[in-house]
Every structure is written in structure tokens, then in C-alpha cells.
CSV table of C-alpha atoms in Angstrom, one decimal:
chain,number,residue,atom,x,y,z
A,1,ILE,CA,0.7,22.6,-9.9
A,2,THR,CA,-0.6,22.8,-13.4
A,3,ILE,CA,-4.3,23.7,-13.8
A,4,CYS,CA,-6.2,22.6,-17.0
A,5,ILE,CA,-9.8,23.1,-18.0
A,6,ALA,CA,-11.9,22.4,-21.0
A,7,PRO,CA,-15.3,24.0,-21.7
A,8,GLN,CA,-17.0,20.8,-22.9
A,9,ALA,CA,-16.4,17.1,-23.4
A,10,GLY,CA,-13.7,16.5,-26.0
A,11,ALA,CA,-12.6,20.1,-26.2
A,12,PRO,CA,-8.8,20.7,-25.9
A,13,MET,CA,-7.6,21.3,-22.3
A,14,GLN,CA,-6.3,24.8,-21.7
A,15,THR,CA,-3.7,25.6,-19.1
A,16,VAL,CA,-4.7,28.5,-16.8
A,17,MET,CA,-2.7,30.4,-14.2
A,18,GLU,CA,-5.7,30.4,-11.7
A,19,VAL,CA,-9.2,29.1,-11.5
A,20,GLU,CA,-12.2,29.4,-9.2
A,21,ALA,CA,-13.2,26.2,-7.6
A,22,ILE,CA,-17.0,26.1,-7.1
A,23,ALA,CA,-18.3,24.0,-4.2
A,24,GLY,CA,-20.4,21.0,-5.4
A,25,ALA,CA,-19.8,21.7,-9.1
A,26,GLY,CA,-16.1,21.9,-10.3
A,27,LEU,CA,-13.7,24.5,-11.7
A,28,ARG,CA,-15.2,27.6,-13.4
A,29,GLY,CA,-14.9,27.2,-17.1
A,30,ASP,CA,-14.5,23.5,-17.0
A,31,ARG,CA,-16.8,20.9,-18.5
A,32,TYR,CA,-17.4,19.2,-15.2
A,33,ALA,CA,-18.7,22.4,-13.6
A,34,ALA,CA,-21.2,22.8,-16.4
A,35,GLY,CA,-22.3,19.2,-16.5
A,36,GLU,CA,-20.7,18.9,-20.0
A,37,GLY,CA,-18.1,16.3,-19.3
A,38,SER,CA,-18.0,12.7,-20.6
A,39,TYR,CA,-18.2,11.4,-17.1
A,40,ASN,CA,-20.9,13.8,-15.8
A,41,ARG,CA,-23.0,14.8,-18.8
A,42,GLY,CA,-26.2,16.5,-17.5
A,43,ALA,CA,-25.2,15.8,-13.8
A,44,ILE,CA,-23.4,18.8,-12.3
A,45,GLY,CA,-21.5,17.6,-9.2
A,46,LYS,CA,-21.2,13.9,-10.3
A,47,ARG,CA,-17.6,14.5,-11.2
A,48,GLN,CA,-16.0,17.8,-10.1
A,49,VAL,CA,-12.2,17.8,-10.3
A,50,THR,CA,-9.5,15.3,-11.2
A,51,LEU,CA,-5.8,15.3,-10.1
A,52,ILE,CA,-2.8,13.4,-11.3
A,53,ASN,CA,0.9,13.2,-10.2
A,54,ALA,CA,3.2,15.1,-12.5
A,55,LEU,CA,6.0,12.7,-11.8
A,56,PHE,CA,4.4,10.1,-14.1
A,57,PHE,CA,4.6,12.2,-17.3
A,58,PRO,CA,8.3,12.2,-18.3
A,59,ASP,CA,8.8,9.5,-21.0
A,60,SER,CA,5.0,8.7,-21.0
A,61,GLY,CA,4.4,10.3,-24.4
A,62,PHE,CA,1.6,12.5,-22.9
A,63,THR,CA,1.4,16.1,-21.7
A,64,PHE,CA,-0.6,17.3,-18.7
A,65,GLN,CA,-3.2,18.7,-21.0
A,66,GLU,CA,-3.5,15.4,-22.9
A,67,SER,CA,-4.2,13.5,-19.7
A,68,ARG,CA,-7.6,15.3,-19.5
A,69,ARG,CA,-7.0,15.8,-15.7
A,70,ASN,CA,-7.6,19.2,-14.1
A,71,ILE,CA,-4.7,19.4,-11.8
A,72,ALA,CA,-1.2,17.9,-12.2
A,73,THR,CA,0.7,18.2,-8.9
A,74,ILE,CA,3.9,16.9,-7.2
A,75,GLY,CA,4.9,16.3,-3.6
A,76,VAL,CA,1.8,14.5,-2.3
A,77,GLU,CA,0.6,10.9,-2.6
A,78,LEU,CA,-2.8,11.3,-4.1
A,79,MET,CA,-4.1,7.9,-3.1
A,80,TRP,CA,-3.5,8.9,0.6
A,81,LEU,CA,-6.1,11.6,0.0
A,82,ILE,CA,-9.0,9.2,-0.7
A,83,GLY,CA,-11.6,9.8,2.0
A,84,ARG,CA,-9.6,12.8,3.4
A,85,GLU,CA,-10.0,16.5,3.1
A,86,PHE,CA,-7.2,18.7,1.8
A,87,GLN,CA,-6.7,22.3,0.7
A,88,ILE,CA,-5.5,23.7,-2.6
A,89,GLY,CA,-5.2,27.5,-2.4
A,90,ALA,CA,-8.5,28.8,-1.0
A,91,ALA,CA,-10.5,25.7,-1.9
A,92,ARG,CA,-11.1,22.8,0.4
A,93,MET,CA,-11.7,19.4,-1.2
A,94,ARG,CA,-12.1,15.7,-0.3
A,95,GLY,CA,-10.6,12.8,-2.3
A,96,LEU,CA,-13.3,10.5,-3.4
A,97,LYS,CA,-11.7,7.7,-5.4
A,98,TYR,CA,-9.0,6.5,-7.7
A,99,CYS,CA,-9.4,7.9,-11.3
A,100,ASP,CA,-9.1,5.0,-13.6
A,101,PRO,CA,-7.0,5.7,-16.7
A,102,CYS,CA,-9.0,5.3,-19.9
A,103,LYS,CA,-8.6,5.4,-23.7
A,104,ARG,CA,-10.1,8.8,-24.1
A,105,PRO,CA,-6.8,10.8,-23.8
A,106,SER,CA,-5.3,8.6,-26.5
A,107,LYS,CA,-8.3,9.0,-28.7
A,108,LEU,CA,-8.5,12.8,-28.3
A,109,SER,CA,-4.8,13.4,-28.7
A,110,GLY,CA,-4.6,11.1,-31.8
A,111,LYS,CA,-1.7,9.2,-30.2
A,112,ARG,CA,-1.1,5.5,-30.8
A,113,THR,CA,0.3,5.1,-27.3
A,114,ASN,CA,-2.4,3.9,-24.9
A,115,PHE,CA,-2.9,6.3,-22.0
A,116,ASP,CA,-4.5,3.5,-20.0
A,117,ASP,CA,-1.4,1.4,-20.4
A,118,GLN,CA,1.1,4.2,-19.8
A,119,PHE,CA,-0.8,5.3,-16.6
A,120,HIS,CA,-1.8,1.9,-15.3
A,121,ASP,CA,-2.2,2.3,-11.5
A,122,ARG,CA,-1.3,6.0,-11.9
A,123,GLY,CA,-4.5,7.5,-13.2
A,124,GLY,CA,-4.9,10.0,-10.4
A,125,LEU,CA,-7.7,11.1,-8.1
A,126,VAL,CA,-11.3,12.2,-8.4
A,127,ALA,CA,-12.2,14.8,-5.7
A,128,GLU,CA,-15.1,16.9,-4.7
A,129,ILE,CA,-15.0,20.6,-3.8
A,130,LEU,CA,-16.4,21.2,-0.3
A,131,GLU,CA,-15.6,24.8,-0.1
A,132,GLY,CA,-14.9,27.0,-3.1
A,133,GLY,CA,-12.2,29.5,-3.6
A,134,LEU,CA,-9.4,30.6,-5.9
A,135,ILE,CA,-6.6,28.1,-6.9
A,136,LYS,CA,-3.4,29.4,-8.4
A,137,PHE,CA,-0.7,27.6,-10.3
A,138,GLU,CA,1.8,28.1,-7.4
A,139,ASP,CA,-0.5,26.7,-4.8
A,140,ALA,CA,0.5,23.4,-3.1
A,141,ILE,CA,-1.8,20.7,-1.9
A,142,THR,CA,-2.0,20.8,1.9
A,143,PRO,CA,-3.2,17.5,3.2
A,144,PRO,CA,-4.4,17.0,6.7
A,145,PRO,CA,-1.9,15.8,9.3
A,146,ARG,CA,-1.3,12.0,9.2
A,147,SER,CA,-2.4,10.1,12.1
A,148,TYR,CA,-0.2,7.1,12.9
């Protein structure tokens, strides 16, 4: 996985090798954990962490950092995690809803390519942190077993 955080809304996303997930808040050092994000200004816990599938980036014109998502991953269908708990490193999370792509990544990166067009139906996942813990770049997402 790739982990990205930004200290406040609009600040450049920084890639980190590890981060502490804080239950009910977000990732330490990230705008969402401080209630400083565009989608949770003044409301810690309203938006905690966002994930996106890394498979969608080649030829998109955007980097992981420019997507404004916290975690880019591979090997798990993120939409399957909506309403389900999963583990990343020592942190336990629950998928809440689809993360609509918006124009903000295009605006902040200065690109003419529309992020919302490039990532239509591929915007990712908004999740909440149920149990905090350390997440490292080599950690995989461990979803619950599927019930058929």
C-alpha cells in the first residue's frame, strides 16, 4: 500500500512509510484527524480515512498523492468492504461508503485532466477507524471471510 497524509485542507499530500490510525478520528498528521479537511472541517470523525485502488492510476495522469486519498492499495475490491470490517496492519476499520471522485484533485494539482472523469466509478472508499494502531506501507488489507 501507499500511505499519504496532508496536515490541512489543500496542503500537498506527503507519502509516509507508516502512520498511526486513531480510532474515531483519522491518521495521525492528516487533515481529517485534526478536523481540518475539506470534507470534515471542524468535525473530527466525520471523515476519517479514504482508500483507492492503485490499479486505476496507470495512464490516468494522476499520482497517488494527487488523488488526495490516504491509502492506495491493490488486491482487494474496496466496494466489497462497504458495511464490513477489515484490518490494515494493527488498525481495524469499517468501510462506510463509496468515495465520489471530485474536481478538487484536478484543481490542487493544476491539471487540466478532470480527476472526476478519469476516476468515474473508481473513486474509492471512505472508512472509519474502529480500533487504532500502526499501519505500515507493506501492510495488506485483510478483509473478513466472504460468506456465500
